[in-house]
């Protein structure tokens, strides 16, 4: 990007305006205060296609009307829109008439009614006069193209926004236009469901009521709703959203474009998982374990007294198991409560953070502008921080070299290679052949983006060290994006350390009390094991789990849509959660304050973190632990059989499990198998195979991949339970 | 007789599909000459020849070639694309060239490739042309063996890889930017211009696109020299063209004529006139997408300017002769059906407008149209004209509007008499567009599949 | 016989970008699947070119020469565009419909012959043009039709 863009002056409907040369004409006109109607134009979908022709304008010196969306500002250009040019107005009427030739006039019972660009334009720029006493195109309507999305082809105006999203943004290549000319229509392959991480975005892209949400259809009318600006709390990206609420319930989630974070895209988890708030099995009142008779609902006061007593009397250390979904304020409060308790304390943190990474902090949008992106780790980026995958694709489309080092990467590395690869690239010499190209690319790059998608105890120390090296040697500007496992894992870690908490290196044998903070922790097998060892267990949870059944006191927890507070996303960006709806049970924050009070800790978890609180969070130096020197871990044990890689699917967890329409997005019981390994075993794609590792054996469907490294198999966590690191696969 | 064979010279006497035969009449001498010249010098000859494109638009070839950046000035490779998608109704000249003088076409491709410094040339060949594909690939193979094509052409150190890419049945892929998308493995839909292919074409690289006949002319230009070539024909229409003559005429076929020859000479002297003692009613001079000429305009010369004056175009040189048995409403309906069937579906006015035109024309032909509807039809054409993403919409609107303009009373009679005055005797009676293969569509009508 | 996958790789190697090979790949797949493209064919082409089946179907459905429904062993295609129509394409079509006892767009009961009408085939001067198994017959008159059909039945 050039430093100072040259300014040119353009006149739009007689108004002169100065804009940078090459600015799109739609934006230029807008800057001049003139709105040009568009349907197909949407800059986030790539170059303009000039298909709908709604933006026809007159340009001085050009005989024909021009599609304004395809023009860019040039010095002296004079544009006349429908507002001042009769010719342009006639052109616009013509386009509206053509569109309405086949568009049903069913606005009253259309979900888009009231927020439909076509409806607005027909009112404002019509008359799309009615000279068409002809049969309109007819289709079955609406047809579900997935459990989440319904398509009404009669309403489709073929602006190709949805298909361009599928082809050029998410690159899932599943939603396409088939046939030609007047026969063209939007479809999926053989009517299979549109199953992709980002499918829901087409709902917001569709300018008419052709694509509507099955979870929102007919739920509310635009004038009955309220939109609350907040942040998605389901992954470490932290997309900005509007929570549309109606009668105290979240009816839908729409995106609120933050150009540096997510460019307005949302994944389907963030968009559709909100229905779990209203799940019937949600814990609404405090529960107290009573001898033999299991649990009984008690008043908050009673529950808090019991909880406080349990913590006070716990002889032995207090351990807090975090979910990484707590706000910074919650984590801070829990830290202080733990510290106040007797007998030492420690925590189980889902994520940790190496302060050295702070030096390589950059907005996610910088990935798009990098010329080399290096992705390291065994965990698929799109499963852990989906939006990051979109930025990487944007970078590739922009000509960047995107190198992925992993079991199915462009460099097909063995599992666990991320750290050794960093070390090797730092050393620079004695590189294995497959890394030489990578090393060369990194040395020549001017702008480098490093993405770390690995669980490691050093909190990204390895990639931090590589970044140091590259910046020092190659004089490149380097950005590092280490992907935490959990939405606010980074903020929680910071708060805990700031609060003076220590991290459990070795967890104590004897545990006085265990505090389970939220459902993620409650579903973690390690926590279950701790619960078995703790004398007293206090759990905050939205839903029942094995861990809650082990607890002595269970306090109802809240979701990110029900809280005020601060999240720190993977960039280190502090974002504010706003309460969209009030929680079903007693307020979690009040409960925390009450607990603190009983333990003599002054807490105000509602307050936005005070200046000094923020400072304590501000890395790096206040961090309470030292940067570990990244030693490449010793490679995994070489045992016979295929090496199993587990991954945590995006569509998993307590929230997803409670939204019926999202079930189809969860990974099928499949095992991803390298083509070579399938051939040697005579296994065909989609064939059922038996997977065994000493003792346990299960049946899974084979998914054969030509990208996966030979000798490696990949299975989603939830289908890999009981399997060890090496497995046998047979027909 | 005004036949003037330049390209097709010797083609009757000898089997010019064979390299030896072609070389025996001086074949590939122009290429030898060219690779010995500076690239700019070759371009100068093309500019001097003032040869205009034979594909339809008639843009001067030399000028177009000069828009491309110099090989040194662009990081991307430079591509040459030969447009052999010939699909304009009434046009079948490129086929004749590829079947009978394939080597001349290949020679033209290689010279053009040399001129712009390309290392890759694609020939986008109409999918239906199977025999043509075989003849062309055989000729290319011969040329390759003789080091006339491929790595290191004639030891010049410069090489050109030529790939024949077969289409699969889509008229729109003849439009240059749609062709490029198709060649890139997409649905063949036109792109917005600018950027023009010369700057950003195939794989976003500088690309020169020319028609088969245009390229086949190049060797002759180098043989004669640009200046002498420019003498042929008339002003602004230099050289000869292979005209395709079809319809109600005794001797249909391809005839190479100097431009400026009149339609009368082509239709009556060369083509043997109208059969069965019928009367000439109308002539479509440049493929079905151009406005029609009435019988009394038969003396119009076949050159760009004269046709423009007559309010029509030379287009692709497909001359369709229509006698007095033809109902002009049926003609309009059939032509509109073709363009509706071939509309790519990307832009609104073409996709919706062509379909509406067919509906209106069907009502007029069936005598169901009410008085105002003839003007609705004209207005629909008018609303398509100039408003589409590519010229296909115009290709449907222009001719139909001209039929109404020149034969208005015949259209009016359909409405007044509540039916076709030909009463089933028209030569086009009952002729309808192809059944849509993809959805077993009812002939001529649109019935869109339910896709539940 | 070489694997379709490998054949496609060979074709793809001709192009600077693999995606460009989708049309020839679909053509190869169609030949292997009896002249049309079932769902399986799209999956095979998609895998070979690292595209999606939906993408391949979107491309195929745009072009008239890829068949999305089964076709006969033989293909008879009659041009019914203007030039051919002016000289009797409709009568030729009707002759074929009589002889084959199907109407345009259909395949004979025995699955032998598919009858299609097509747009301008590019032989206008010698109309009516009929492509029999993709080889042009120019011109064809109604009286030639029985012979052609006999020939097909015999073949
Ligand atoms: C709808 C449409 C169809 C076309 N079909 C063809 C064609 O079949 N063959 C061709 O050479 N040009 C065709 N053209 C013209 C091409 O776009 C392009 O102008 C031409 O190939 C350039 O070559 P030339 O300059 O040598 O004529 C078509 C244009 C349009 C708008
Ligand atoms: S479904 Fe919507 S977005 Fe897609 S083409 Fe139709 S109108 Fe456009
Ligand atoms: S009209 Fe029949 S081949 Fe052209």
Short mmCIF file of C-alpha atoms in Angstrom, two decimals, chain A residues 268-481:
data_model
loop_
_atom_site.label_atom_id
_atom_site.label_comp_id
_atom_site.label_asym_id
_atom_site.label_seq_id
_atom_site.Cartn_x
_atom_site.Cartn_y
_atom_site.Cartn_z
CA UNK A 268 -22.19 -20.74 12.46
CA UNK A 269 -21.38 -21.49 16.08
CA UNK A 270 -21.33 -17.82 16.96
CA UNK A 271 -24.42 -17.15 14.91
CA UNK A 272 -26.64 -20.03 15.95
CA UNK A 273 -25.48 -21.42 19.30
CA UNK A 274 -27.36 -18.76 21.30
CA UNK A 275 -30.42 -20.99 21.66
CA UNK A 276 -28.61 -22.94 24.38
CA UNK A 277 -29.50 -20.09 26.75
CA UNK A 278 -33.04 -21.36 26.76
CA UNK A 279 -32.15 -25.04 27.02
CA UNK A 280 -34.62 -26.89 29.27
CA UNK A 281 -31.90 -28.63 31.27
CA UNK A 282 -30.29 -25.40 32.34
CA UNK A 283 -29.46 -25.03 36.06
CA UNK A 284 -31.61 -22.17 37.27
CA UNK A 285 -31.25 -22.36 41.07
CA UNK A 286 -28.33 -23.11 43.43
CA UNK A 287 -27.99 -26.78 44.31
CA UNK A 288 -26.73 -28.27 47.54
CA UNK A 289 -25.57 -31.84 47.97
CA UNK A 290 -27.51 -33.48 50.77
CA UNK A 291 -26.45 -36.86 52.17
CA UNK A 292 -27.80 -39.68 50.12
CA UNK A 293 -30.77 -37.72 48.78
CA UNK A 294 -28.56 -36.21 46.11
CA UNK A 295 -29.16 -32.53 45.41
CA UNK A 296 -31.72 -30.04 46.58
CA UNK A 297 -32.47 -26.55 45.37
CA UNK A 298 -31.61 -23.94 47.99
CA UNK A 299 -31.71 -20.18 48.30
CA UNK A 300 -28.67 -18.25 47.07
CA UNK A 301 -27.90 -17.17 50.67
CA UNK A 302 -27.88 -20.75 51.89
CA UNK A 303 -25.77 -21.89 48.96
CA UNK A 304 -23.26 -19.09 49.50
CA UNK A 305 -22.98 -19.79 53.24
CA UNK A 306 -22.25 -23.44 52.46
CA UNK A 307 -19.79 -22.53 49.70
CA UNK A 308 -17.96 -20.03 51.95
CA UNK A 309 -17.78 -22.56 54.77
CA UNK A 310 -16.46 -25.21 52.40
CA UNK A 311 -13.70 -22.92 51.23
CA UNK A 312 -12.86 -21.53 54.67
CA UNK A 313 -12.68 -24.93 56.28
CA UNK A 314 -10.90 -26.63 53.43
CA UNK A 315 -7.61 -27.73 54.95
CA UNK A 316 -5.25 -27.95 52.04
CA UNK A 317 -4.84 -25.82 48.98
CA UNK A 318 -7.67 -24.37 46.94
CA UNK A 319 -7.56 -25.15 43.24
CA UNK A 320 -9.56 -23.13 40.73
CA UNK A 321 -10.32 -24.88 37.43
CA UNK A 322 -11.05 -22.22 34.82
CA UNK A 323 -13.05 -22.64 31.64
CA UNK A 324 -11.45 -19.78 29.76
CA UNK A 325 -14.95 -18.41 29.21
CA UNK A 326 -14.98 -16.27 32.37
CA UNK A 327 -14.70 -12.54 31.97
CA UNK A 328 -11.52 -10.90 33.18
CA UNK A 329 -13.52 -9.53 36.10
CA UNK A 330 -14.79 -12.97 37.06
CA UNK A 331 -11.32 -14.47 36.86
CA UNK A 332 -9.94 -11.64 38.93
CA UNK A 333 -12.65 -12.17 41.55
CA UNK A 334 -12.04 -15.93 41.68
CA UNK A 335 -8.31 -15.34 42.01
CA UNK A 336 -8.81 -13.04 44.96
CA UNK A 337 -11.25 -15.42 46.60
CA UNK A 338 -8.78 -18.28 46.19
CA UNK A 339 -5.92 -16.20 47.54
CA UNK A 340 -8.03 -15.24 50.55
CA UNK A 341 -8.72 -18.86 51.32
CA UNK A 342 -6.35 -20.72 53.65
CA UNK A 343 -3.66 -23.22 52.77
CA UNK A 344 -2.34 -21.98 49.43
CA UNK A 345 -3.98 -21.98 46.08
CA UNK A 346 -3.38 -22.76 42.46
CA UNK A 347 -5.29 -22.95 39.24
CA UNK A 348 -5.87 -25.08 36.22
CA UNK A 349 -5.65 -22.61 33.35
CA UNK A 350 -6.92 -23.69 29.93
CA UNK A 351 -4.39 -21.45 28.24
CA UNK A 352 -1.19 -19.72 29.09
CA UNK A 353 0.59 -16.86 27.45
CA UNK A 354 4.20 -16.04 26.83
CA UNK A 355 4.78 -12.31 27.36
CA UNK A 356 7.41 -12.27 24.62
CA UNK A 357 4.53 -12.51 22.12
CA UNK A 358 3.40 -9.02 23.07
CA UNK A 359 6.21 -7.65 20.94
CA UNK A 360 4.56 -9.20 17.86
CA UNK A 361 1.05 -8.07 18.51
CA UNK A 362 -0.98 -7.00 15.44
CA UNK A 363 -4.59 -6.86 14.30
CA UNK A 364 -5.91 -10.00 12.59
CA UNK A 365 -6.50 -8.01 9.41
CA UNK A 366 -2.71 -7.72 9.02
CA UNK A 367 -2.67 -11.39 8.03
CA UNK A 368 -4.27 -10.39 4.74
CA UNK A 369 -1.44 -8.00 3.99
CA UNK A 370 1.40 -10.39 4.84
CA UNK A 371 3.45 -11.82 2.00
CA UNK A 372 4.27 -15.02 3.86
CA UNK A 373 1.99 -16.72 6.37
CA UNK A 374 3.39 -19.68 8.32
CA UNK A 375 0.86 -21.82 10.16
CA UNK A 376 2.28 -24.20 12.77
CA UNK A 377 0.52 -26.86 14.80
CA UNK A 378 -1.58 -29.99 14.73
CA UNK A 379 -4.85 -28.25 15.52
CA UNK A 380 -6.88 -27.20 12.48
CA UNK A 381 -7.10 -23.40 12.59
CA UNK A 382 -10.69 -23.35 11.33
CA UNK A 383 -11.76 -25.52 14.27
CA UNK A 384 -10.04 -23.41 16.90
CA UNK A 385 -10.35 -19.83 15.67
CA UNK A 386 -12.39 -20.06 12.44
CA UNK A 387 -12.08 -16.43 11.40
CA UNK A 388 -8.29 -16.76 11.30
CA UNK A 389 -8.78 -19.32 8.52
CA UNK A 390 -10.76 -16.71 6.52
CA UNK A 391 -7.92 -14.19 6.91
CA UNK A 392 -5.42 -16.81 5.73
CA UNK A 393 -7.55 -17.53 2.67
CA UNK A 394 -7.79 -13.82 1.97
CA UNK A 395 -4.00 -13.62 2.20
CA UNK A 396 -3.60 -16.47 -0.29
CA UNK A 397 -6.04 -14.88 -2.71
CA UNK A 398 -4.04 -11.68 -2.37
CA UNK A 399 -0.94 -13.51 -3.53
CA UNK A 400 0.65 -14.32 -0.18
CA UNK A 401 2.47 -17.61 0.22
CA UNK A 402 0.61 -19.53 2.92
CA UNK A 403 2.69 -22.37 4.35
CA UNK A 404 1.08 -24.78 6.77
CA UNK A 405 3.24 -27.18 8.74
CA UNK A 406 1.12 -30.00 10.09
CA UNK A 407 -0.17 -33.51 9.41
CA UNK A 408 -2.17 -32.28 6.39
CA UNK A 409 -0.31 -29.07 5.75
CA UNK A 410 1.45 -27.91 2.64
CA UNK A 411 4.48 -29.23 4.54
CA UNK A 412 3.23 -32.61 5.73
CA UNK A 413 4.93 -32.79 9.09
CA UNK A 414 4.61 -35.50 11.71
CA UNK A 415 2.34 -34.71 14.67
CA UNK A 416 4.07 -32.62 17.31
CA UNK A 417 6.44 -31.02 14.80
CA UNK A 418 5.47 -27.42 15.50
CA UNK A 419 8.06 -26.75 18.22
CA UNK A 420 10.92 -28.64 16.56
CA UNK A 421 10.11 -26.82 13.32
CA UNK A 422 10.46 -23.46 15.09
CA UNK A 423 13.81 -24.56 16.48
CA UNK A 424 15.01 -25.82 13.10
CA UNK A 425 13.95 -22.64 11.31
CA UNK A 426 15.72 -20.56 13.96
CA UNK A 427 18.92 -22.56 13.60
CA UNK A 428 18.56 -22.13 9.84
CA UNK A 429 21.09 -24.87 9.10
CA UNK A 430 20.71 -28.60 8.83
CA UNK A 431 17.13 -28.13 7.70
CA UNK A 432 15.18 -31.18 6.52
CA UNK A 433 14.51 -30.91 2.79
CA UNK A 434 10.79 -30.16 3.16
CA UNK A 435 11.59 -27.05 5.22
CA UNK A 436 14.20 -25.48 2.95
CA UNK A 437 11.59 -23.81 0.71
CA UNK A 438 9.84 -22.48 3.81
CA UNK A 439 13.05 -21.10 5.22
CA UNK A 440 13.87 -19.39 1.92
CA UNK A 441 10.40 -17.85 1.73
CA UNK A 442 10.67 -16.53 5.28
CA UNK A 443 14.09 -15.03 4.62
CA UNK A 444 12.82 -13.14 1.56
CA UNK A 445 9.54 -11.99 3.11
CA UNK A 446 8.99 -8.40 4.14
CA UNK A 447 5.79 -9.00 6.09
CA UNK A 448 5.38 -12.28 7.95
CA UNK A 449 2.41 -13.64 9.85
CA UNK A 450 3.05 -16.58 12.17
CA UNK A 451 0.02 -18.56 13.32
CA UNK A 452 0.46 -20.97 16.24
CA UNK A 453 -2.25 -23.57 16.65
CA UNK A 454 -0.83 -25.93 19.22
CA UNK A 455 -1.39 -26.75 22.89
CA UNK A 456 1.88 -26.09 24.56
CA UNK A 457 2.96 -25.32 28.11
CA UNK A 458 5.17 -22.46 27.00
CA UNK A 459 2.19 -20.38 25.90
CA UNK A 460 3.63 -19.83 22.43
CA UNK A 461 7.24 -19.45 23.56
CA UNK A 462 8.56 -21.44 20.60
CA UNK A 463 6.92 -19.31 17.97
CA UNK A 464 7.87 -16.19 19.94
CA UNK A 465 11.50 -17.19 19.74
CA UNK A 466 11.20 -17.81 16.00
CA UNK A 467 9.57 -14.41 15.56
CA UNK A 468 12.45 -12.76 17.45
CA UNK A 469 14.91 -14.50 15.18
CA UNK A 470 13.10 -13.54 11.96
CA UNK A 471 12.69 -9.92 12.96
CA UNK A 472 16.32 -9.74 13.96
CA UNK A 473 17.80 -11.49 10.94
CA UNK A 474 15.41 -10.85 8.08
CA UNK A 475 14.47 -7.34 9.16
CA UNK A 476 10.96 -8.39 8.25
CA UNK A 477 7.99 -7.10 10.16
CA UNK A 478 6.57 -10.06 11.97
CA UNK A 479 3.19 -10.62 13.58
CA UNK A 480 2.39 -13.61 15.79
CA UNK A 481 -1.07 -15.02 16.35
#
